[in-house]
């Protein structure tokens, strides 16, 4: 299983100040998929996964951002300071910081670079319980939301679809076919 750093684009193009804030991203590719792991210092705080269903369709499996993370002590960090008592670091909530959008944009870029024609995924009831605005979030990122049908799982709320092929606009000539210079 090859493991390498994200070399698709420089970090400054992923998000302004991305690496200055202690974030880094790893891409883990294997024969049947890809995982993007987002770290803040040494802690895994986000992950995006996808697999190719065919040579043209990329399946978005999951994007997850940590709710509460206690960062480990960094070298040189003093847990006790005069006047502060035992000032242990507070847990950090990583949701709502745009990290899921960064992961999703990187998965879309990964799909485009490998010449997939579309990305598909699903949203389940449990997903909406955790993130009520999830369908709107996917729509803002360019996904088409398709309602679940009676043949789908009862827990399925919607299917997602995004075309990665360039849309062509046909130009029609409204004048007659004869042309005289």
CSV table of C-alpha atoms in Angstrom, one decimal, residues 23-119:
chain,number,residue,atom,x,y,z
A,23,UNK,CA,-2.3,21.1,9.4
A,24,UNK,CA,-1.0,18.5,6.9
A,25,UNK,CA,-2.7,16.1,4.6
A,26,UNK,CA,-1.7,12.6,3.5
A,27,UNK,CA,-3.0,10.7,0.5
A,28,UNK,CA,-3.1,7.0,0.9
A,29,UNK,CA,-3.8,5.2,-2.4
A,30,UNK,CA,-4.3,1.5,-2.9
A,31,UNK,CA,-5.7,-0.6,-5.7
A,32,UNK,CA,-9.4,-0.2,-4.7
A,33,UNK,CA,-9.5,3.4,-3.4
A,34,UNK,CA,-8.0,6.5,-1.8
A,35,UNK,CA,-8.1,7.9,1.7
A,36,UNK,CA,-7.2,11.5,2.5
A,37,UNK,CA,-6.1,12.0,6.1
A,38,UNK,CA,-6.0,15.5,7.6
A,39,UNK,CA,-3.8,16.0,10.6
A,40,UNK,CA,-3.5,18.9,13.1
A,41,UNK,CA,-0.1,18.5,14.6
A,42,UNK,CA,0.1,14.8,15.3
A,43,UNK,CA,-3.7,14.2,15.6
A,44,UNK,CA,-5.9,12.8,12.9
A,45,UNK,CA,-8.8,15.3,12.7
A,46,UNK,CA,-10.4,14.5,9.4
A,47,UNK,CA,-10.7,11.8,6.8
A,48,UNK,CA,-12.2,11.5,3.3
A,49,UNK,CA,-12.6,8.2,1.4
A,50,UNK,CA,-13.6,7.2,-2.0
A,51,UNK,CA,-13.3,4.2,-4.4
A,52,UNK,CA,-13.6,3.8,-8.2
A,53,UNK,CA,-16.7,1.9,-9.2
A,54,UNK,CA,-15.7,1.8,-12.8
A,55,UNK,CA,-13.3,3.7,-15.1
A,56,UNK,CA,-15.8,6.5,-15.3
A,57,UNK,CA,-17.5,6.6,-11.8
A,58,UNK,CA,-15.8,7.6,-8.5
A,59,UNK,CA,-17.8,6.7,-5.4
A,60,UNK,CA,-17.6,9.1,-2.4
A,61,UNK,CA,-17.6,6.8,0.6
A,62,UNK,CA,-17.3,9.2,3.6
A,63,UNK,CA,-16.0,12.5,4.9
A,64,UNK,CA,-15.6,12.8,8.6
A,65,UNK,CA,-14.3,15.6,10.8
A,66,UNK,CA,-13.6,15.1,14.5
A,67,UNK,CA,-15.9,16.6,17.1
A,68,UNK,CA,-13.6,16.7,20.1
A,69,UNK,CA,-9.9,16.1,20.1
A,70,UNK,CA,-7.4,16.6,22.9
A,71,UNK,CA,-4.1,17.6,21.3
A,72,UNK,CA,-1.1,15.8,22.8
A,73,UNK,CA,1.5,17.9,24.7
A,74,UNK,CA,4.0,19.4,22.4
A,75,UNK,CA,7.7,19.5,23.3
A,76,UNK,CA,8.5,22.5,25.4
A,77,UNK,CA,4.9,23.0,26.5
A,78,UNK,CA,4.6,23.5,30.3
A,79,UNK,CA,1.3,22.2,31.7
A,80,UNK,CA,1.6,24.3,34.9
A,81,UNK,CA,2.2,28.0,35.0
A,82,UNK,CA,2.2,30.3,38.0
A,83,UNK,CA,-1.2,31.9,38.5
A,84,UNK,CA,-2.9,29.6,36.0
A,85,UNK,CA,-2.9,26.4,38.1
A,86,UNK,CA,-3.0,23.2,36.1
A,87,UNK,CA,-3.9,24.7,32.7
A,88,UNK,CA,-4.6,21.5,30.7
A,89,UNK,CA,-5.5,22.1,27.0
A,90,UNK,CA,-9.2,22.1,26.3
A,91,UNK,CA,-10.6,19.7,23.7
A,92,UNK,CA,-10.9,21.2,20.2
A,93,UNK,CA,-13.9,20.9,18.0
A,94,UNK,CA,-12.7,20.8,14.4
A,95,UNK,CA,-16.2,20.9,12.8
A,96,UNK,CA,-17.3,24.2,11.2
A,97,UNK,CA,-13.7,25.2,10.2
A,98,UNK,CA,-14.0,24.4,6.5
A,99,UNK,CA,-11.9,21.2,6.9
A,100,UNK,CA,-14.6,19.0,5.3
A,101,UNK,CA,-14.8,21.4,2.3
A,102,UNK,CA,-11.0,21.0,1.9
A,103,UNK,CA,-11.3,17.2,2.0
A,104,UNK,CA,-14.2,17.2,-0.5
A,105,UNK,CA,-12.4,19.6,-2.9
A,106,UNK,CA,-9.3,17.4,-2.8
A,107,UNK,CA,-11.4,14.3,-3.5
A,108,UNK,CA,-13.0,16.1,-6.5
A,109,UNK,CA,-9.6,17.2,-7.7
A,110,UNK,CA,-8.3,13.6,-7.3
A,111,UNK,CA,-11.3,12.3,-9.4
A,112,UNK,CA,-10.7,14.9,-12.1
A,113,UNK,CA,-7.0,14.1,-12.4
A,114,UNK,CA,-7.8,10.4,-12.8
A,115,UNK,CA,-10.3,11.3,-15.6
A,116,UNK,CA,-13.4,10.0,-13.8
A,117,UNK,CA,-16.6,11.4,-15.5
A,118,UNK,CA,-18.7,11.6,-12.3
A,119,UNK,CA,-18.8,11.3,-8.6
